[in-house]
CSV table of C-alpha atoms in Angstrom, one decimal:
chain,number,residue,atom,x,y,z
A,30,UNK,CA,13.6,8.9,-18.1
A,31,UNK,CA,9.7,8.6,-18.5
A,32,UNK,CA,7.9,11.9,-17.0
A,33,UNK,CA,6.8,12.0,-13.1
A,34,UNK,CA,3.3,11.5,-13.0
A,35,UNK,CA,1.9,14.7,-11.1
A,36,UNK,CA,0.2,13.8,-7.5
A,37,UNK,CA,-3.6,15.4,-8.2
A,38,UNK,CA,-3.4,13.3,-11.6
A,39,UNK,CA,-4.7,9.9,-10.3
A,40,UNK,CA,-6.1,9.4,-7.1
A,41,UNK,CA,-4.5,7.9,-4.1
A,42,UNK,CA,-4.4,4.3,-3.1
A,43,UNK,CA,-6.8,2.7,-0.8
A,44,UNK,CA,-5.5,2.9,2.6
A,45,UNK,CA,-3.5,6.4,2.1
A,46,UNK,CA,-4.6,9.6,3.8
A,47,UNK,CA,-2.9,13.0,4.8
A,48,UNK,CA,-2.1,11.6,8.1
A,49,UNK,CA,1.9,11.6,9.3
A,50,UNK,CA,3.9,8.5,7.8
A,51,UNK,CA,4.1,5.6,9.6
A,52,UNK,CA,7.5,3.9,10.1
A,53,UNK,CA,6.4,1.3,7.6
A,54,UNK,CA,5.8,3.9,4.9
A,55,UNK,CA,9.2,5.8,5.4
A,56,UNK,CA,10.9,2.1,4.9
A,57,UNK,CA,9.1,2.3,2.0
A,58,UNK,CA,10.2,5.3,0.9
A,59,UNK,CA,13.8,4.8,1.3
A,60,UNK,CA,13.6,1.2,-0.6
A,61,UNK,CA,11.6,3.2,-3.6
A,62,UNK,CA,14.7,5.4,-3.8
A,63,UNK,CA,16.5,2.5,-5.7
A,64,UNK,CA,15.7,1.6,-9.6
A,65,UNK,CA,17.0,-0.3,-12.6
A,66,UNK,CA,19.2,2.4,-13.3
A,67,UNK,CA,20.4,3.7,-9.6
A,68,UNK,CA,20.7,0.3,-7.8
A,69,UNK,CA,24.0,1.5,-5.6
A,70,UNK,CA,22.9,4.6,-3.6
A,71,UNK,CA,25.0,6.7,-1.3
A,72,UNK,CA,23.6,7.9,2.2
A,73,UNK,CA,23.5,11.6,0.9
A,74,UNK,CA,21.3,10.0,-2.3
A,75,UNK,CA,18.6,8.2,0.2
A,76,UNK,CA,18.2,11.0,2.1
A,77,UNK,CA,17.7,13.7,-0.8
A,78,UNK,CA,15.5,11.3,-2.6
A,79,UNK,CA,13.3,10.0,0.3
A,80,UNK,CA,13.3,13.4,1.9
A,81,UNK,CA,13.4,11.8,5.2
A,82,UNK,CA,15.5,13.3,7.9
A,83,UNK,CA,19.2,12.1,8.3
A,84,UNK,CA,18.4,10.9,11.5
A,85,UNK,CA,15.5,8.5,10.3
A,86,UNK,CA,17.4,7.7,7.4
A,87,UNK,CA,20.4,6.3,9.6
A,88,UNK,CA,17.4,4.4,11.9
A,89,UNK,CA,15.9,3.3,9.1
A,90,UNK,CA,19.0,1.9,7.5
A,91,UNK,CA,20.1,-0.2,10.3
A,92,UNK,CA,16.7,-2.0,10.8
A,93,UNK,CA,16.6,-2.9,7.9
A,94,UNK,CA,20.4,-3.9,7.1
A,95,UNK,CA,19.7,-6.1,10.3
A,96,UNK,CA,16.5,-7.7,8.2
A,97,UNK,CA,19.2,-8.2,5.0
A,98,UNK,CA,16.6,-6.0,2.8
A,99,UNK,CA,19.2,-3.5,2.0
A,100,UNK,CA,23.3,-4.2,1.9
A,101,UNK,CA,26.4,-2.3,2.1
A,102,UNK,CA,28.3,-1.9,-1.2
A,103,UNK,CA,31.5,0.0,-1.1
A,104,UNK,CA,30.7,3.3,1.3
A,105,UNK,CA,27.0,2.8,-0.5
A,106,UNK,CA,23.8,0.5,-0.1
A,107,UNK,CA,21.9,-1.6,-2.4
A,108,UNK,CA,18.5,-3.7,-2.3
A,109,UNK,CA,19.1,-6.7,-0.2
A,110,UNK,CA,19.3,-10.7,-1.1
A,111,UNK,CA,16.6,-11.2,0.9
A,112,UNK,CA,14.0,-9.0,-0.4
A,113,UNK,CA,15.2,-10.4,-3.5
A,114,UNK,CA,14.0,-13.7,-2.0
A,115,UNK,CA,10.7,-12.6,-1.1
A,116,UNK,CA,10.0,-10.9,-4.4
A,117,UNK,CA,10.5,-13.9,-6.5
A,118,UNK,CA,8.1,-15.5,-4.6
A,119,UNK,CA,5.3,-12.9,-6.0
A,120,UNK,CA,2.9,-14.1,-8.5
A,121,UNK,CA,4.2,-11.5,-11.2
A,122,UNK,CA,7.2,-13.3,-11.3
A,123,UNK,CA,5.5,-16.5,-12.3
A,124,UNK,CA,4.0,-14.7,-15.3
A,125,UNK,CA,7.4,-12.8,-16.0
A,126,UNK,CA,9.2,-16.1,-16.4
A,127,UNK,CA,6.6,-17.6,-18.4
A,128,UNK,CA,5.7,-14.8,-21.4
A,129,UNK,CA,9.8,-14.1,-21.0
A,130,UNK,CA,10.7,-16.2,-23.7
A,131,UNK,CA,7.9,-15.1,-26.5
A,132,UNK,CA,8.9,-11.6,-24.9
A,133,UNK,CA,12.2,-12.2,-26.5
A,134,UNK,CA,11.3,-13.5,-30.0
A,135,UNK,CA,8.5,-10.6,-30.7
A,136,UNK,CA,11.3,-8.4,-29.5
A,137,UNK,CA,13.8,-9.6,-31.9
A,138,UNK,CA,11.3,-10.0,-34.6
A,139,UNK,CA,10.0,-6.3,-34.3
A,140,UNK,CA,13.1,-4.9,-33.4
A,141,UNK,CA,11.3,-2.0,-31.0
A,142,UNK,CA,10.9,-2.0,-27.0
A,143,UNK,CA,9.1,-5.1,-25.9
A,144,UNK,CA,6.7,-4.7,-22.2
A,145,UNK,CA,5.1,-6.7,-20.2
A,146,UNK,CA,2.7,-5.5,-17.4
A,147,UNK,CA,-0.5,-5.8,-15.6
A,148,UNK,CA,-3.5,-2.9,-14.3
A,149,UNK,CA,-3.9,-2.0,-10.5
A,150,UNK,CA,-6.1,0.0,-9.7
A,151,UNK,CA,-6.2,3.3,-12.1
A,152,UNK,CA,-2.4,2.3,-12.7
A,153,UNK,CA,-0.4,0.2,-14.9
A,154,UNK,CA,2.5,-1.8,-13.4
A,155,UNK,CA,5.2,-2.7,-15.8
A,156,UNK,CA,6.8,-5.7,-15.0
A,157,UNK,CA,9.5,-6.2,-17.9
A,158,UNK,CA,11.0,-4.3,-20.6
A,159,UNK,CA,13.4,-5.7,-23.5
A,160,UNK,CA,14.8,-3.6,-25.7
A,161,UNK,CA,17.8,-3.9,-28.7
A,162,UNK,CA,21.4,-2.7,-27.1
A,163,UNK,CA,21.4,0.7,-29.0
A,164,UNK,CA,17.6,1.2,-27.9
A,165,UNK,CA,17.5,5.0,-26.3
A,166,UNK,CA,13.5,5.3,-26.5
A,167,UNK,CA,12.2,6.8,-23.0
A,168,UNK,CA,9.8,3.6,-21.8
A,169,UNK,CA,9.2,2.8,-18.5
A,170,UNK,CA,11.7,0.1,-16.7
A,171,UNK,CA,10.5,-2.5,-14.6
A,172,UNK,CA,8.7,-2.0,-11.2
A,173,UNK,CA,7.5,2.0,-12.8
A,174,UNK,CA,3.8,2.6,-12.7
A,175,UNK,CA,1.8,4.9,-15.4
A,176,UNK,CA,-1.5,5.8,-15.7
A,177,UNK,CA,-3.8,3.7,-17.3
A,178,UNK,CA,-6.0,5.6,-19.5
A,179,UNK,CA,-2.7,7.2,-20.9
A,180,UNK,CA,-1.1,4.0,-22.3
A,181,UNK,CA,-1.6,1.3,-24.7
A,182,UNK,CA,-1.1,-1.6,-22.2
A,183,UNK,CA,-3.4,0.1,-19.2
A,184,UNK,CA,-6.3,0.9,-22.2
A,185,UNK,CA,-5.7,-3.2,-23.3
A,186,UNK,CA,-6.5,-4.3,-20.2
A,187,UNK,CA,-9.2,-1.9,-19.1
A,188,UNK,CA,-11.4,-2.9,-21.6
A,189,UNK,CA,-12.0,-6.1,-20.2
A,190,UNK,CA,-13.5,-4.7,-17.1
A,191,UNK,CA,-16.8,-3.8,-17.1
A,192,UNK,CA,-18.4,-0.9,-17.8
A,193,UNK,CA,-19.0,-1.0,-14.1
A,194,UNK,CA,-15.8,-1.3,-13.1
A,195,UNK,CA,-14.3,1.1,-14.8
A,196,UNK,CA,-16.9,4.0,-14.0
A,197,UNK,CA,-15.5,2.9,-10.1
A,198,UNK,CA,-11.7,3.5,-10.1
A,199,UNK,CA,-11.5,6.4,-13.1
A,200,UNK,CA,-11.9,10.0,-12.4
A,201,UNK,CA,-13.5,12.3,-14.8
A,202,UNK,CA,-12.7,14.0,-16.5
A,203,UNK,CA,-9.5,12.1,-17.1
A,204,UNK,CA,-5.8,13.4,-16.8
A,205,UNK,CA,-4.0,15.2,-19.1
A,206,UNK,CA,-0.2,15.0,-19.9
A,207,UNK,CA,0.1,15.4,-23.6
A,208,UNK,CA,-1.9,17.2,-25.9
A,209,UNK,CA,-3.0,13.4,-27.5
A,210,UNK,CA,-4.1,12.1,-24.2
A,211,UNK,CA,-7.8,11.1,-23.6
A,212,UNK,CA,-9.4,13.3,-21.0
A,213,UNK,CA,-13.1,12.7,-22.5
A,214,UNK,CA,-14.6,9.4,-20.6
A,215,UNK,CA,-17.3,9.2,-23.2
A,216,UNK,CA,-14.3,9.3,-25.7
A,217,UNK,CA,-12.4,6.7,-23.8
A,218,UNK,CA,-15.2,4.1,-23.4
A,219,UNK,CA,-15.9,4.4,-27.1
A,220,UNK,CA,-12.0,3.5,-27.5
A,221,UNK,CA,-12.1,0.7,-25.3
A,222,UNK,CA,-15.1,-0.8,-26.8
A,223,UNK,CA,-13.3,-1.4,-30.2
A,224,UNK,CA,-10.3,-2.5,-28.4
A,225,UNK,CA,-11.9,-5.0,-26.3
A,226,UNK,CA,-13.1,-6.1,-29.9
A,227,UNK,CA,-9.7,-5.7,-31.7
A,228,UNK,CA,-7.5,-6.8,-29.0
A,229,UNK,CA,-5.4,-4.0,-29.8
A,230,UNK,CA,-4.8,-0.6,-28.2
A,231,UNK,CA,-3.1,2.1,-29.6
A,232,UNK,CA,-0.6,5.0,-27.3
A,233,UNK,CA,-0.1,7.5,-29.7
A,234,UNK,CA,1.9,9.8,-27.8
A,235,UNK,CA,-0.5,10.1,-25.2
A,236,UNK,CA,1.8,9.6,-22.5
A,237,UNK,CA,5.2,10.8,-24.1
A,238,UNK,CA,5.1,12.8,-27.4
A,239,UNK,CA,8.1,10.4,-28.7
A,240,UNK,CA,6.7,7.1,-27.6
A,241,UNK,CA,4.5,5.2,-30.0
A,242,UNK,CA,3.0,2.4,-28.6
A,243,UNK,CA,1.0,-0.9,-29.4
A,244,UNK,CA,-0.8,-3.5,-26.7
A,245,UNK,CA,-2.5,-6.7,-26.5
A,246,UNK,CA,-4.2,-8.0,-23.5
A,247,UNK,CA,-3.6,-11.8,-22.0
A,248,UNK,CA,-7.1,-12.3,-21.5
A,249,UNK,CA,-7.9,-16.0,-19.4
A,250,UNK,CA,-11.5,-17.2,-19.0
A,251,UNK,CA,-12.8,-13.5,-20.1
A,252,UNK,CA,-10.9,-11.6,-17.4
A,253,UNK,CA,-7.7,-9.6,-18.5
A,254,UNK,CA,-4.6,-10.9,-16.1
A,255,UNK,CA,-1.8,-8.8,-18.0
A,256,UNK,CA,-1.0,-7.2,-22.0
A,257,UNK,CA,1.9,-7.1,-23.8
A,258,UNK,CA,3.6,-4.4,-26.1
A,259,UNK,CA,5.6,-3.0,-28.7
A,260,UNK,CA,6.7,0.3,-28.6
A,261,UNK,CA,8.6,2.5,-31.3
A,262,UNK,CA,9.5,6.2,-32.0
A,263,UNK,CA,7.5,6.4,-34.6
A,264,UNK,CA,3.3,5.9,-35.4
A,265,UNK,CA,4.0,4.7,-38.8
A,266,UNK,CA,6.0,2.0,-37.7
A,267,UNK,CA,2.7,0.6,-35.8
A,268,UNK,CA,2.0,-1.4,-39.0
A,269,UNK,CA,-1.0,-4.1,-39.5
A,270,UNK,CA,1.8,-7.1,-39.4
A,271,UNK,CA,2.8,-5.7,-36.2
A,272,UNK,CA,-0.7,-5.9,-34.7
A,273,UNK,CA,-1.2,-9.7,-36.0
A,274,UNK,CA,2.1,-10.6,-34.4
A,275,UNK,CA,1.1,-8.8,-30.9
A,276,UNK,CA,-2.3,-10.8,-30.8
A,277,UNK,CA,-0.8,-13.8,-32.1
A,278,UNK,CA,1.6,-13.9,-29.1
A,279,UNK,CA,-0.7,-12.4,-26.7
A,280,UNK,CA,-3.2,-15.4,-27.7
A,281,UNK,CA,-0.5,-18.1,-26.9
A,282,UNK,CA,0.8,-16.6,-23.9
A,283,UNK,CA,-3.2,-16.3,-22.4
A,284,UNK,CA,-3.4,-19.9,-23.4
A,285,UNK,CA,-0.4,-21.1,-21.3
A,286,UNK,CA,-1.7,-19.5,-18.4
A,287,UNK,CA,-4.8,-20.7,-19.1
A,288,UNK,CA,-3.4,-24.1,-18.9
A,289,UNK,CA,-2.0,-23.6,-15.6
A,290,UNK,CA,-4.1,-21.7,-13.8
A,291,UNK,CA,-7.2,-24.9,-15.0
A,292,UNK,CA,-4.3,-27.6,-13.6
A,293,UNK,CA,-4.4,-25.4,-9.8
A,294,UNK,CA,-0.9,-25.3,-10.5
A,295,UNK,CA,1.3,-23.6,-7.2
A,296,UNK,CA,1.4,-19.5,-8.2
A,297,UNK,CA,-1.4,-19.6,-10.4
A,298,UNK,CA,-4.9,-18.3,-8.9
A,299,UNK,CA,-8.1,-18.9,-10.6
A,300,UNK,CA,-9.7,-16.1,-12.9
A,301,UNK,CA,-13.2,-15.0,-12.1
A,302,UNK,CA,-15.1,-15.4,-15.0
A,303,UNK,CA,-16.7,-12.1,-15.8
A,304,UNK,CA,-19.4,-11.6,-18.8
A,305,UNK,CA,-20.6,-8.1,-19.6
């Protein structure tokens, strides 16, 4: 289980203050109670993980069984077929089902943890993780948000914003949660200038002292739209061949979107072309 990111560590999203919840926001909460790992949860479980009273829990609930975004399993609830619906329908499925496939082979070929994600905001979104069977390494599963400035794939894809950019949505001095993390933002830019040249960024144990990582940003008409990574247990293993194979796959993956984003095909938005 990757390590909860602390709430004064990154700052909040637009739109949130200290104001009381709104009913929206509690549904929220209760569906963020489900993961990857717990996707059957008993009543008692929602209402110790939301920390919502049982009586808005039991509200909340029946709305949104009515809606079909969460089902009754067996004295239990799970995610619902029809928000299932509605998030295929999001743009990062598009680019899930496209890079899936060269996902798979630089998996198999590297034999470590394979991700996929993209940057909002100060955060990185991971949107698919493929791993061998026996793989036990604690990496962040699908729909889990990190820091950026503390990962490979969030430093990938922050170097190709602006300088501009990036002095707008980080804080400084920077976050710490391992004694390798960046908290310097002199430091970081320096970084981020030789991977924006490289194509390459490098988590060594920034984010998890057992987690060695490697990135490579998808990077379409000069704007970054997501990165790509290997990650292992150990730095040695973060070898030269490994690099060459991330670009090398990050390079056909940007073309492909590239190729459909220039055909306006449906799901595919154009990329603002952005030159430092």
């Amino acid at each position: 289980m990757t390590v909860p990111i602390p709430a004064t560590a990154v700052p909040p999203e637009p739109g949130r203050t200290g104001s009381a919840p709104s009913i929206l926001s509690k549904a929220f909460l209760l569906l963020e109670c489900f993961s990857a790992e717990d996707r059957v949860l008993t009543f008692t479980d929602l209402v110790d993980r939301s920390g919502l009273p049982k009586s808005t829990v039991h509200r909340l609930l029946s709305r949104l069984m009515s809606l079909g975004i969460i089902e009754g399993h067996d004295r239990a609830y799970r995610i619902g077929m029809r928000l299932f619906a509605i998030t295929t329908s999001m743009p990062a499925s598009h680019l899930r089902d496209l890079c899936l496939p060269a996902l798979a082979r630089l998996q198999a070929w590297s034999g470590g943890t394979v991700h996929l994600a993209v940057l909002r905001g100060v955060r990185v979104a991971f949107l698919e993780r493929l791993a061998s069977p026996d793989d036990d390494l604690p990496t962040p599963r699908p729909g889990e948000i990190l820091p950026a400035h503390a990962t490979a794939l969030g430093k990938a894809l922050l170097a190709w914003l602006t300088v501009e950019e990036r002095d707008g949505i980080l804080p400084d001095p920077l976050p710490r949660f391992t004694p390798a993390t960046i908290t310097d933002r002199t430091a970081l830019e320096r970084q981020l200038h030789a991977i924006r040249h490289s194509n390459i960024a490098l988590d060594l144990a920034e984010w998890d002292p057992g987690v060695f990582t490697a990135a490579s940003a998808l990077v379409v008409h000069r704007r970054q739209v997501a990165a790509i990574a290997v990650s292992t247990s150990a730095a040695a293993e973060l070898t030269d061949e490994l690099s060459t194979a991330l670009r090398r796959t990050a390079t056909t993956l940007s073309d492909q979107i590239r190729a459909r984003i220039d055909a306006g095909e449906a799901g595919w938005r154009p990329v603002e072309d952005v030159r430092p």
